[in-house]
PDB file of C-alpha atoms in Angstrom:
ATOM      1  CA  UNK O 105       0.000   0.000   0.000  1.00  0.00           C
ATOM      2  CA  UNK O 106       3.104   2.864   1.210  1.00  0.00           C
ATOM      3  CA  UNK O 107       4.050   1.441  -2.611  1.00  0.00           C
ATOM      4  CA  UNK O 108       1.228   1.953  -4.333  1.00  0.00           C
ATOM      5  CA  UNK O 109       1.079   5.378  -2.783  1.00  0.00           C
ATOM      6  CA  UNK O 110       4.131   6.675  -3.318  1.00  0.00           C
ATOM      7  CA  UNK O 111       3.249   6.135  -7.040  1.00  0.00           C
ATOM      8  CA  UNK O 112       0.088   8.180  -7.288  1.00  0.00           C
ATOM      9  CA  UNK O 113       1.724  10.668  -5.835  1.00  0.00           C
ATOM     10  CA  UNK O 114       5.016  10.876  -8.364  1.00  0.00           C
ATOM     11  CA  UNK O 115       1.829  10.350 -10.718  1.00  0.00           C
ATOM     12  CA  UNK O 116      -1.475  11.642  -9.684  1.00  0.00           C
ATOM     13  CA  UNK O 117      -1.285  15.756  -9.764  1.00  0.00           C
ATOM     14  CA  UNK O 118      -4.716  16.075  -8.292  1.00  0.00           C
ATOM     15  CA  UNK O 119      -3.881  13.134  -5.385  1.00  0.00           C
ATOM     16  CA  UNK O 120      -0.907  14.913  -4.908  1.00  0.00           C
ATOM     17  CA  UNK O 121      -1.917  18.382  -4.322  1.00  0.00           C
ATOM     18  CA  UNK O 122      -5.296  16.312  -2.060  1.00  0.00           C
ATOM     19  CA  UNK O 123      -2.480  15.249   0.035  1.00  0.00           C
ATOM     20  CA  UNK O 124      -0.527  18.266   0.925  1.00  0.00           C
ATOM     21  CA  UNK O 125      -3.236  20.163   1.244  1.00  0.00           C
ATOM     22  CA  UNK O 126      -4.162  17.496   3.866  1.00  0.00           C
ATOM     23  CA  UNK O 127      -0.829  18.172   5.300  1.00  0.00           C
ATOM     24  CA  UNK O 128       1.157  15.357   4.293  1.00  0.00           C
ATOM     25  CA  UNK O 129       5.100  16.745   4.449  1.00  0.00           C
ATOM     26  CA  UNK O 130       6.640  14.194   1.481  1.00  0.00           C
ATOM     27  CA  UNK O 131       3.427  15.459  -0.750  1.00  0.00           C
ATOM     28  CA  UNK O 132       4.198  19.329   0.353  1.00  0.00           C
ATOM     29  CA  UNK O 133       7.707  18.596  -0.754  1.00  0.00           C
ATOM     30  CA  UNK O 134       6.918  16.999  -3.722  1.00  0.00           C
ATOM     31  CA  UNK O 135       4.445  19.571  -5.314  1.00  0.00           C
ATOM     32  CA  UNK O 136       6.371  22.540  -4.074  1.00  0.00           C
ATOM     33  CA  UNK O 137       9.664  20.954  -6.521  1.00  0.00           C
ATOM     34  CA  UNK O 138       6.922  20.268  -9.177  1.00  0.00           C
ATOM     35  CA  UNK O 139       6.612  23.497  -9.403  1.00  0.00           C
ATOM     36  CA  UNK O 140      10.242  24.968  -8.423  1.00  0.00           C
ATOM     37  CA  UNK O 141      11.150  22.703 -11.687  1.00  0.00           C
ATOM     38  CA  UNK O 142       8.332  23.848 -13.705  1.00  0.00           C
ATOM     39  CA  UNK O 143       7.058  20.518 -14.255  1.00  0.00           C
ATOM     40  CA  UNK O 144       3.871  22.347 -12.975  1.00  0.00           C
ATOM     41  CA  UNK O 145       3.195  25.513 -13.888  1.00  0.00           C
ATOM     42  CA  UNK O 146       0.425  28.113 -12.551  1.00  0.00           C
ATOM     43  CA  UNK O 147      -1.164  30.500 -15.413  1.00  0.00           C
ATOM     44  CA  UNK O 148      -0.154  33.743 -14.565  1.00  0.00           C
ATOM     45  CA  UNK O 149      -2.693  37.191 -14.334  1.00  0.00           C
ATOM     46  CA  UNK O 150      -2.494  39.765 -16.751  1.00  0.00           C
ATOM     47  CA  UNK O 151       0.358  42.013 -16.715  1.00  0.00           C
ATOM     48  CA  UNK O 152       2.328  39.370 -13.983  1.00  0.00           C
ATOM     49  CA  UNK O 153       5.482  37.782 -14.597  1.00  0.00           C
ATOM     50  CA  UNK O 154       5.178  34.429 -16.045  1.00  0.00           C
ATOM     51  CA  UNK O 155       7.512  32.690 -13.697  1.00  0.00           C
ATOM     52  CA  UNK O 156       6.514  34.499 -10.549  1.00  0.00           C
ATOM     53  CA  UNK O 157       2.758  32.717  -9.736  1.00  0.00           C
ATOM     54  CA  UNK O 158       4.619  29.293  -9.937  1.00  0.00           C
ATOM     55  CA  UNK O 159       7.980  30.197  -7.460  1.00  0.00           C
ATOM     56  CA  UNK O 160       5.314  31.060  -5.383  1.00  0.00           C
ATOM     57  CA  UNK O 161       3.671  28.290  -5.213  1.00  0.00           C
ATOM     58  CA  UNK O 162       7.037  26.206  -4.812  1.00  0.00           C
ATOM     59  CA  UNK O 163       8.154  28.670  -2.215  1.00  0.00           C
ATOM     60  CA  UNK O 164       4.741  28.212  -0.362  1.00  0.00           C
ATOM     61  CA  UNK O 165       4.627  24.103  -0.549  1.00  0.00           C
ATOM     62  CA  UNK O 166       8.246  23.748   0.162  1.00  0.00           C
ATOM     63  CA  UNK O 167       7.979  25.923   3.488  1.00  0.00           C
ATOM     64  CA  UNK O 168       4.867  23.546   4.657  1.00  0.00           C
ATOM     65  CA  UNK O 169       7.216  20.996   4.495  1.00  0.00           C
ATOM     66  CA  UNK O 170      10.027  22.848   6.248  1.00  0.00           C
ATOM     67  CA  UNK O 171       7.957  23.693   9.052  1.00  0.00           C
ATOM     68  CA  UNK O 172       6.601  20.184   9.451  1.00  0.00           C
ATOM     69  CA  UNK O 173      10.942  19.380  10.100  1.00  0.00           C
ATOM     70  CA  UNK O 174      11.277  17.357   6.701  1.00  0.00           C
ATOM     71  CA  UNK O 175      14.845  17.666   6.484  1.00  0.00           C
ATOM     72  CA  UNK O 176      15.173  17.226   2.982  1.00  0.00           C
ATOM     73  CA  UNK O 177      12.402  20.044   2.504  1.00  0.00           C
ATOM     74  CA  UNK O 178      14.544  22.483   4.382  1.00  0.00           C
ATOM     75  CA  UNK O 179      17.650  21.974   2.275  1.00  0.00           C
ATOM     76  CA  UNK O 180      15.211  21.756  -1.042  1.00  0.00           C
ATOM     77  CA  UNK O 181      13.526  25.299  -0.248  1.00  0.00           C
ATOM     78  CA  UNK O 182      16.899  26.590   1.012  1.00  0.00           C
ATOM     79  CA  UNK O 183      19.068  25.993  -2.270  1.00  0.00           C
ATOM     80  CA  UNK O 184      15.991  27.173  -3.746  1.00  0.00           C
ATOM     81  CA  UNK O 185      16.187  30.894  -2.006  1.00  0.00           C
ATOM     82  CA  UNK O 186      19.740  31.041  -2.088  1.00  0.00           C
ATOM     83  CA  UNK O 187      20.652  29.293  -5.321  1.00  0.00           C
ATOM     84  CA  UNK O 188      17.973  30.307  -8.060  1.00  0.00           C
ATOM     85  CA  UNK O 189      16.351  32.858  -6.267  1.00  0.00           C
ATOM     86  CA  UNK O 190      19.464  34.868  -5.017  1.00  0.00           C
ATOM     87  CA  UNK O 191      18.638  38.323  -2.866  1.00  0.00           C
ATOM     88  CA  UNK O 192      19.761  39.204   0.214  1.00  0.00           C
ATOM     89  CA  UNK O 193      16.421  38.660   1.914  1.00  0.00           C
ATOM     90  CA  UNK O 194      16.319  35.591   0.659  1.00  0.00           C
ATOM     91  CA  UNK O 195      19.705  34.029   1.887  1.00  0.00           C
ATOM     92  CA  UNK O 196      18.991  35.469   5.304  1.00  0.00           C
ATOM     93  CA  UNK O 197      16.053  32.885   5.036  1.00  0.00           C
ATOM     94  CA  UNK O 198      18.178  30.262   3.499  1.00  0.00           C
ATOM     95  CA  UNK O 199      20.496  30.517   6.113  1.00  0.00           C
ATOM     96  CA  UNK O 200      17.594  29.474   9.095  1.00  0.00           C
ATOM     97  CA  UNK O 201      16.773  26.636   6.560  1.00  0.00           C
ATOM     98  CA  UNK O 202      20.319  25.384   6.643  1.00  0.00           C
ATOM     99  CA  UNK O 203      20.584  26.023  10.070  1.00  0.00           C
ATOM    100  CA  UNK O 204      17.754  23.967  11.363  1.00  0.00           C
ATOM    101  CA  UNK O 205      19.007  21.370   8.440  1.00  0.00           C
ATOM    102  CA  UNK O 206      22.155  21.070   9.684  1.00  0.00           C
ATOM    103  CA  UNK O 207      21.130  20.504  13.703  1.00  0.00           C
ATOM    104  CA  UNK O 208      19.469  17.412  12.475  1.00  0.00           C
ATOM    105  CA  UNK O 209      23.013  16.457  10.694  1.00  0.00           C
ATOM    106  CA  UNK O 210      22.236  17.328   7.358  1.00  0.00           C
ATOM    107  CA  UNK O 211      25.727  17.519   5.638  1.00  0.00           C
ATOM    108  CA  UNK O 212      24.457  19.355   2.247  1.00  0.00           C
ATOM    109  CA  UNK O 213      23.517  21.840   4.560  1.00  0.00           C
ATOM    110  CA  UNK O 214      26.740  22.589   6.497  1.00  0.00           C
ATOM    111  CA  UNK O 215      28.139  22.565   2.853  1.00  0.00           C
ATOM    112  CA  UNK O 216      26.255  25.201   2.025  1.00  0.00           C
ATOM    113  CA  UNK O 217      26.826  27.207   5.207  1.00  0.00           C
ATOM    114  CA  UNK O 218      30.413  26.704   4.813  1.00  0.00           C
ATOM    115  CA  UNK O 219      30.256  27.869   1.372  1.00  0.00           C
ATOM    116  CA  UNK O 220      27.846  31.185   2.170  1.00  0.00           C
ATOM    117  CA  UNK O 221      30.030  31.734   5.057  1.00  0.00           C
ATOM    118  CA  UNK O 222      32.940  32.105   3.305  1.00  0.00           C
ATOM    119  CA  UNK O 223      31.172  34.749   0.371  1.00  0.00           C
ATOM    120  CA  UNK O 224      29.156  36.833   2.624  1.00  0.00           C
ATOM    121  CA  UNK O 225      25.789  35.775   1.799  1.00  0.00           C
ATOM    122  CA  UNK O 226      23.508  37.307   3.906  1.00  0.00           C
ATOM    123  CA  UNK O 227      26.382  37.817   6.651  1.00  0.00           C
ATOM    124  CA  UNK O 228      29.653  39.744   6.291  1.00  0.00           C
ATOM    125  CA  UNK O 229      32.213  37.114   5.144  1.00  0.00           C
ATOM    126  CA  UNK O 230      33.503  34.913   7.829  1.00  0.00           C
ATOM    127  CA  UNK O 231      36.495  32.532   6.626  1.00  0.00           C
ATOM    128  CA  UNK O 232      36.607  31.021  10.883  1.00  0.00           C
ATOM    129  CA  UNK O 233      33.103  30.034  10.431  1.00  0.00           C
ATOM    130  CA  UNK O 234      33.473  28.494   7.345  1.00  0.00           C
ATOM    131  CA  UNK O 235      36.165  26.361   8.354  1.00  0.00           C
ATOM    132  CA  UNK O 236      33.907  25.182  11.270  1.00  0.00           C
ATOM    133  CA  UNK O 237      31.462  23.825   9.207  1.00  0.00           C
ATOM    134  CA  UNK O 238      33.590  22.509   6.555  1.00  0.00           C
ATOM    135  CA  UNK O 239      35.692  20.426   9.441  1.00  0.00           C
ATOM    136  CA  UNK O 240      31.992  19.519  10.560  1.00  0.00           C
ATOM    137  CA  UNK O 241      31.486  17.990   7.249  1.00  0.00           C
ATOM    138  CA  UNK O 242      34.592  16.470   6.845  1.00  0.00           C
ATOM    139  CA  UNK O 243      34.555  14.733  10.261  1.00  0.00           C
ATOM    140  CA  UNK O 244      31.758  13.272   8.921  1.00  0.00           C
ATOM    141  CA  UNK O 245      33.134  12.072   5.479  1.00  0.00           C
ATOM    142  CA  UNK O 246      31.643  14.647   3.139  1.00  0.00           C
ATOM    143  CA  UNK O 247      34.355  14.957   0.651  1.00  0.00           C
ATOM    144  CA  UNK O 248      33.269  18.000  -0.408  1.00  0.00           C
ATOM    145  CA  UNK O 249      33.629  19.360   2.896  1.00  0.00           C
ATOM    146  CA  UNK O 250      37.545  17.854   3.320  1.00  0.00           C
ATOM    147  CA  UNK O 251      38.438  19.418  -0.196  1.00  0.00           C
ATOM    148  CA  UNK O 252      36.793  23.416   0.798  1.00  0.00           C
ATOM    149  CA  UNK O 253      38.733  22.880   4.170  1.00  0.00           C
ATOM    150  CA  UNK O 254      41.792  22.022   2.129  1.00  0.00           C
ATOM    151  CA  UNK O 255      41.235  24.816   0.339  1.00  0.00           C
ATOM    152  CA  UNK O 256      41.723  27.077   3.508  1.00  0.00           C
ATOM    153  CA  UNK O 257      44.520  25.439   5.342  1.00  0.00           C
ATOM    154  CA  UNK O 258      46.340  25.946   1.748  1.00  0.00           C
ATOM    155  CA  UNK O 259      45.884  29.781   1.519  1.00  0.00           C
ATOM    156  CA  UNK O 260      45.567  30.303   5.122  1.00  0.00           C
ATOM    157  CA  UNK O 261      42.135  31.850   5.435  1.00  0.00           C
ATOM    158  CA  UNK O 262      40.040  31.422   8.096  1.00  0.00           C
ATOM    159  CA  UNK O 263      42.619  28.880   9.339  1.00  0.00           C
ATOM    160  CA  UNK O 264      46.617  29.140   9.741  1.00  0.00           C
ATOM    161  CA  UNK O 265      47.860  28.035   6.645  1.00  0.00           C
ATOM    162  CA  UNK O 266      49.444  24.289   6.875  1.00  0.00           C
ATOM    163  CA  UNK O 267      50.306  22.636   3.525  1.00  0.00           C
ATOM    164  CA  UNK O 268      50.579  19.985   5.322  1.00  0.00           C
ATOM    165  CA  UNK O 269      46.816  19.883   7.229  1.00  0.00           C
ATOM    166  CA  UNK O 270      45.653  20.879   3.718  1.00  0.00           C
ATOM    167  CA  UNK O 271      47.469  17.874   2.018  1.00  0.00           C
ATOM    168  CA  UNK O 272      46.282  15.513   4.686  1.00  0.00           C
ATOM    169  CA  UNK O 273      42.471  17.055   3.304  1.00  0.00           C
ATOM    170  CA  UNK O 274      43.183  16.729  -0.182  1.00  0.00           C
ATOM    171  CA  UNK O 275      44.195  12.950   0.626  1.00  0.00           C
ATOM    172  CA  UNK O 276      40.951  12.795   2.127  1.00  0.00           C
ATOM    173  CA  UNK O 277      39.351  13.904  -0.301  1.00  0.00           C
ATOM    174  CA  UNK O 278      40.672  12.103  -3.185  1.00  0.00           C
ATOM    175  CA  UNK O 279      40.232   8.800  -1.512  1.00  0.00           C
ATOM    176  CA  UNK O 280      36.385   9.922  -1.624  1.00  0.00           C
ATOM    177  CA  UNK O 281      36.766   9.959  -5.492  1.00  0.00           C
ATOM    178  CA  UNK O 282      37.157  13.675  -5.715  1.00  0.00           C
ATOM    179  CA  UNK O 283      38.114  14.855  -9.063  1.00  0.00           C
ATOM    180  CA  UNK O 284      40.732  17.563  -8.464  1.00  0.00           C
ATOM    181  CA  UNK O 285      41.721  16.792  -4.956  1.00  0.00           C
ATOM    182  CA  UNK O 286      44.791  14.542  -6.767  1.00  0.00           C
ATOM    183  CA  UNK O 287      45.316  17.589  -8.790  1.00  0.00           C
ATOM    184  CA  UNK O 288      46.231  19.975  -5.982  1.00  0.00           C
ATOM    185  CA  UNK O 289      47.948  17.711  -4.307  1.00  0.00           C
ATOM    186  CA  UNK O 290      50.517  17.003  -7.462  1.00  0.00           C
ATOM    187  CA  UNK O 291      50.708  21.533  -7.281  1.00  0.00           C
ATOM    188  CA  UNK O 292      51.683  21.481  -4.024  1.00  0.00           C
ATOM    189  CA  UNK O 293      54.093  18.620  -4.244  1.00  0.00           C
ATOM    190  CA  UNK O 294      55.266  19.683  -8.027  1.00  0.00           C
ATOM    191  CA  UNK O 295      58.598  21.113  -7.312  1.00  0.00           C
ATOM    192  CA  UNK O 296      59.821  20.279  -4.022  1.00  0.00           C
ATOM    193  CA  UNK O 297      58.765  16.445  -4.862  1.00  0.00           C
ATOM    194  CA  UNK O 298      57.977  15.946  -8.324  1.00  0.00           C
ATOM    195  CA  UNK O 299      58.210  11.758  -8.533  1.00  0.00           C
ATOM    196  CA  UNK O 300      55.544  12.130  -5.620  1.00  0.00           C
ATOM    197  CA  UNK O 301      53.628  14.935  -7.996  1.00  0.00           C
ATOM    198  CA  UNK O 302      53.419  13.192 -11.207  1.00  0.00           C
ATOM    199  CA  UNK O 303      51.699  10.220  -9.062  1.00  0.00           C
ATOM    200  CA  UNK O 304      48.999  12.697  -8.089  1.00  0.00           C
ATOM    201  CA  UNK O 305      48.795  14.144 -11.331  1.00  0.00           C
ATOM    202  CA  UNK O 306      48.457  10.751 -13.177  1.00  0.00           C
ATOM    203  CA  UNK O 307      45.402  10.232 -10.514  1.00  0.00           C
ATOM    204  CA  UNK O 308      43.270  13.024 -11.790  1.00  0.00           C
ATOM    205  CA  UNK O 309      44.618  12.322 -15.564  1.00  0.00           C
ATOM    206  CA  UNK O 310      43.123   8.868 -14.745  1.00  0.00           C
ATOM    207  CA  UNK O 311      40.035  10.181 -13.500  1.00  0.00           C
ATOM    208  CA  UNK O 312      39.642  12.422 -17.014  1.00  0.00           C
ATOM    209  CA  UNK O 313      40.791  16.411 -15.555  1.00  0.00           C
ATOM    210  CA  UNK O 314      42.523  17.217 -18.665  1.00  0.00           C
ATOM    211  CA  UNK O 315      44.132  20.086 -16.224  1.00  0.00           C
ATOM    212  CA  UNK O 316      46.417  17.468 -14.675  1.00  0.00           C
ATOM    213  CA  UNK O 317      47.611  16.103 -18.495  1.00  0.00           C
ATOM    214  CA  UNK O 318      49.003  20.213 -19.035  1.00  0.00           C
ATOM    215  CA  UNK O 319      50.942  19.834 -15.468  1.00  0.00           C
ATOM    216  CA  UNK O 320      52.499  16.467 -16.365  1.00  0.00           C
ATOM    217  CA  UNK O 321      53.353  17.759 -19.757  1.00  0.00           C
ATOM    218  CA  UNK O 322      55.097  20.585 -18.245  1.00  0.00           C
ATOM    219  CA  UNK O 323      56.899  18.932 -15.537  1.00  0.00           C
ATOM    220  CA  UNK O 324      58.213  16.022 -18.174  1.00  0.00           C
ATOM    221  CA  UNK O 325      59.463  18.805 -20.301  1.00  0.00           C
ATOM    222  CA  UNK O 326      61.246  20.578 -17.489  1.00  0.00           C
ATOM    223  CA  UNK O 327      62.527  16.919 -16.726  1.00  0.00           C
ATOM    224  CA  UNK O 328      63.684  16.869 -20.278  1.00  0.00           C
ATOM    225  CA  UNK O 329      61.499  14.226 -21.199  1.00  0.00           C
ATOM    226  CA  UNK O 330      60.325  15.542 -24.682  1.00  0.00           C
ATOM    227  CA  UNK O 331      58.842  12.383 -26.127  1.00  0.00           C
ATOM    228  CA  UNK O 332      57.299  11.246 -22.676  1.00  0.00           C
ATOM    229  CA  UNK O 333      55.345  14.491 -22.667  1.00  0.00           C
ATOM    230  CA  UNK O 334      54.164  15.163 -26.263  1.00  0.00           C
ATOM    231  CA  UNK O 335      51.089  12.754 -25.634  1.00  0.00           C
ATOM    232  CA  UNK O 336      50.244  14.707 -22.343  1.00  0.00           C
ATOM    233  CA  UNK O 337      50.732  18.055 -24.378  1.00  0.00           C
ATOM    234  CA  UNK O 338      48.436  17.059 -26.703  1.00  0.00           C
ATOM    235  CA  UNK O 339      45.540  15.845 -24.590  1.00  0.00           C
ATOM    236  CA  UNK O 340      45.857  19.337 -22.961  1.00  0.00           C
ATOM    237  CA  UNK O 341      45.116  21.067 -25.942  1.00  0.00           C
ATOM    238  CA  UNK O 342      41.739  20.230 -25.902  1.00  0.00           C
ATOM    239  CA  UNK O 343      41.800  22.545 -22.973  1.00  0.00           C
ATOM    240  CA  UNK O 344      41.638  25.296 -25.158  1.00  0.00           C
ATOM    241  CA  UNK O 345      42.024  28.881 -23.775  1.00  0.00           C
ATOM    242  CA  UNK O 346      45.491  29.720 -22.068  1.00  0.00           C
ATOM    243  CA  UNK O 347      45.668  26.222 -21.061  1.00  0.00           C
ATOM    244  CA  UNK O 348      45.997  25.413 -24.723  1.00  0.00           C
ATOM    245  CA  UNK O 349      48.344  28.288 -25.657  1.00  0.00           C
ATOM    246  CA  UNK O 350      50.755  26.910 -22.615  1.00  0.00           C
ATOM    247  CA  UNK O 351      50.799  23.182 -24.126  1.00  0.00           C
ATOM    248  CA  UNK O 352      51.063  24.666 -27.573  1.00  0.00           C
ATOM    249  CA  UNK O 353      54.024  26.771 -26.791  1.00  0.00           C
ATOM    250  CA  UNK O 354      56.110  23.621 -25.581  1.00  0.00           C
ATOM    251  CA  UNK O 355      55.000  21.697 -28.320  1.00  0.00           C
ATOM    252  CA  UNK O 356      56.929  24.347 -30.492  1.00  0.00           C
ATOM    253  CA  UNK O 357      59.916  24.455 -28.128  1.00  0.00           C
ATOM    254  CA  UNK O 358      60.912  21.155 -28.796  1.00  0.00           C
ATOM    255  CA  UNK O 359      60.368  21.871 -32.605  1.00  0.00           C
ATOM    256  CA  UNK O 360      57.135  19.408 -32.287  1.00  0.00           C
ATOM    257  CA  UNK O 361      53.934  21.618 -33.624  1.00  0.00           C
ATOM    258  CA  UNK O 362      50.519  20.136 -33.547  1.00  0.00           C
TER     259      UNK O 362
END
């Protein structure tokens, strides 16, 4: 029966808007991302923005939901406010959202607080608190969380700067399955250690940042490893941008043009 439920409400508009309306939270929820997502739409009046009647109504069903303590509600209408709708009203009210999100261990949501913490949304910007939450999150295992707090401990705000607290992150991070996490890493490492570097930049090569194929191009060149790098030099091209002009430069260095 919860089955068979669950299904006319994914399916069923009109049981779907019967049952929030009766004050079911998952139904609230639901309808109010119907709408955020424009799956549903409501007909505006005459002269009224044709987007606004439907945020609305995803603002309204979303906040039932929040109020009733569905977590997932509160991070939903949250990202929604500070996200898609962004004004300084409404990440004041995204930040209560996240707040009461996060109390209940919500790690999105101390993501996010992390992250509007450390740009000044709806607060003057605050690098200490930011670090809090991140290390909240990474205690936790959000790699996210582990690589932002990296992040800090490598350029020293909010935190003292320790390359070597900010490795241990990265490490973290990457063992998550973080794309560039590797990538940093092989920077930081690149000229004091550059065996230990190329490892870390072969990771995120592996893992398809075309970033990390420019960095092992360069450091095999500086090696003087010309024919070793011209693969590496290549993939980077696809880059394009400055990225591109830096692979094509060595490329023409060692008399090799694409």
């Amino acid at each position: 029966r919860n089955f068979a439920d669950k299904r006319k409400i994914m399916n069923n508009e009109e049981y779907l808007r019967n049952k929030a309306l009766a004050g079911d939270a998952e139904a609230q929820r639901e309808l109010g991302n119907r709408y955020r997502e424009f799956d549903l739409m409501i007909t505006p009046a005459e002269g009224e923005d044709r987007f606004e009647p439907t945020l609305k109504e995803a603002i309204h069903f979303l906040s039932l939901a929040a109020k009733q303590g569905l977590v997932e509600a509160q991070v939903d209408l949250a990202n929604m406010l500070s996200l898609e709708l962004p004004t300084q009203a409404n990440y004041a009210t995204a930040l209560t959202w996240y707040e009461r999100a996060a109390k209940k261990g919500n790690l999105s949501a101390l993501i996010r607080l992390g992250m509007m913490a450390e740009q000044g949304q709806g607060q003057p910007r605050n690098y200490p608190l930011a670090a809090k939450y991140y290390e909240r999150a990474a205690d936790k295992g959000h790699a996210l969380g582990m690589f932002n707090l990296a992040l800090l401990y490598r350029s020293g705000r909010g935190v003292e700067a320790s390359p070597k607290k900010a490795i241990k992150y990265f490490k973290k991070a990457s063992d998550k399955g973080d794309l560039y996490a590797p990538y940093y890493i092989g920077e930081m490492l690149e000229f004091e250690k550059p065996d230990e570097a190329r490892t870390w930049y072969d990771m995120a090569a592996s893992r398809g940042l075309l970033e990390a194929e420019l960095k092992i191009g360069q450091l095999l060149h500086r090696q003087g490893h010309n024919q070793e790098a011209l693969p590496h030099l290549r993939h980077a091209v696809k880059l394009g941008g400055a990225a591109a002009r830096q692979a094509l430069t060595i490329l023409e260095e060692i008399g090799l043009e694409q």
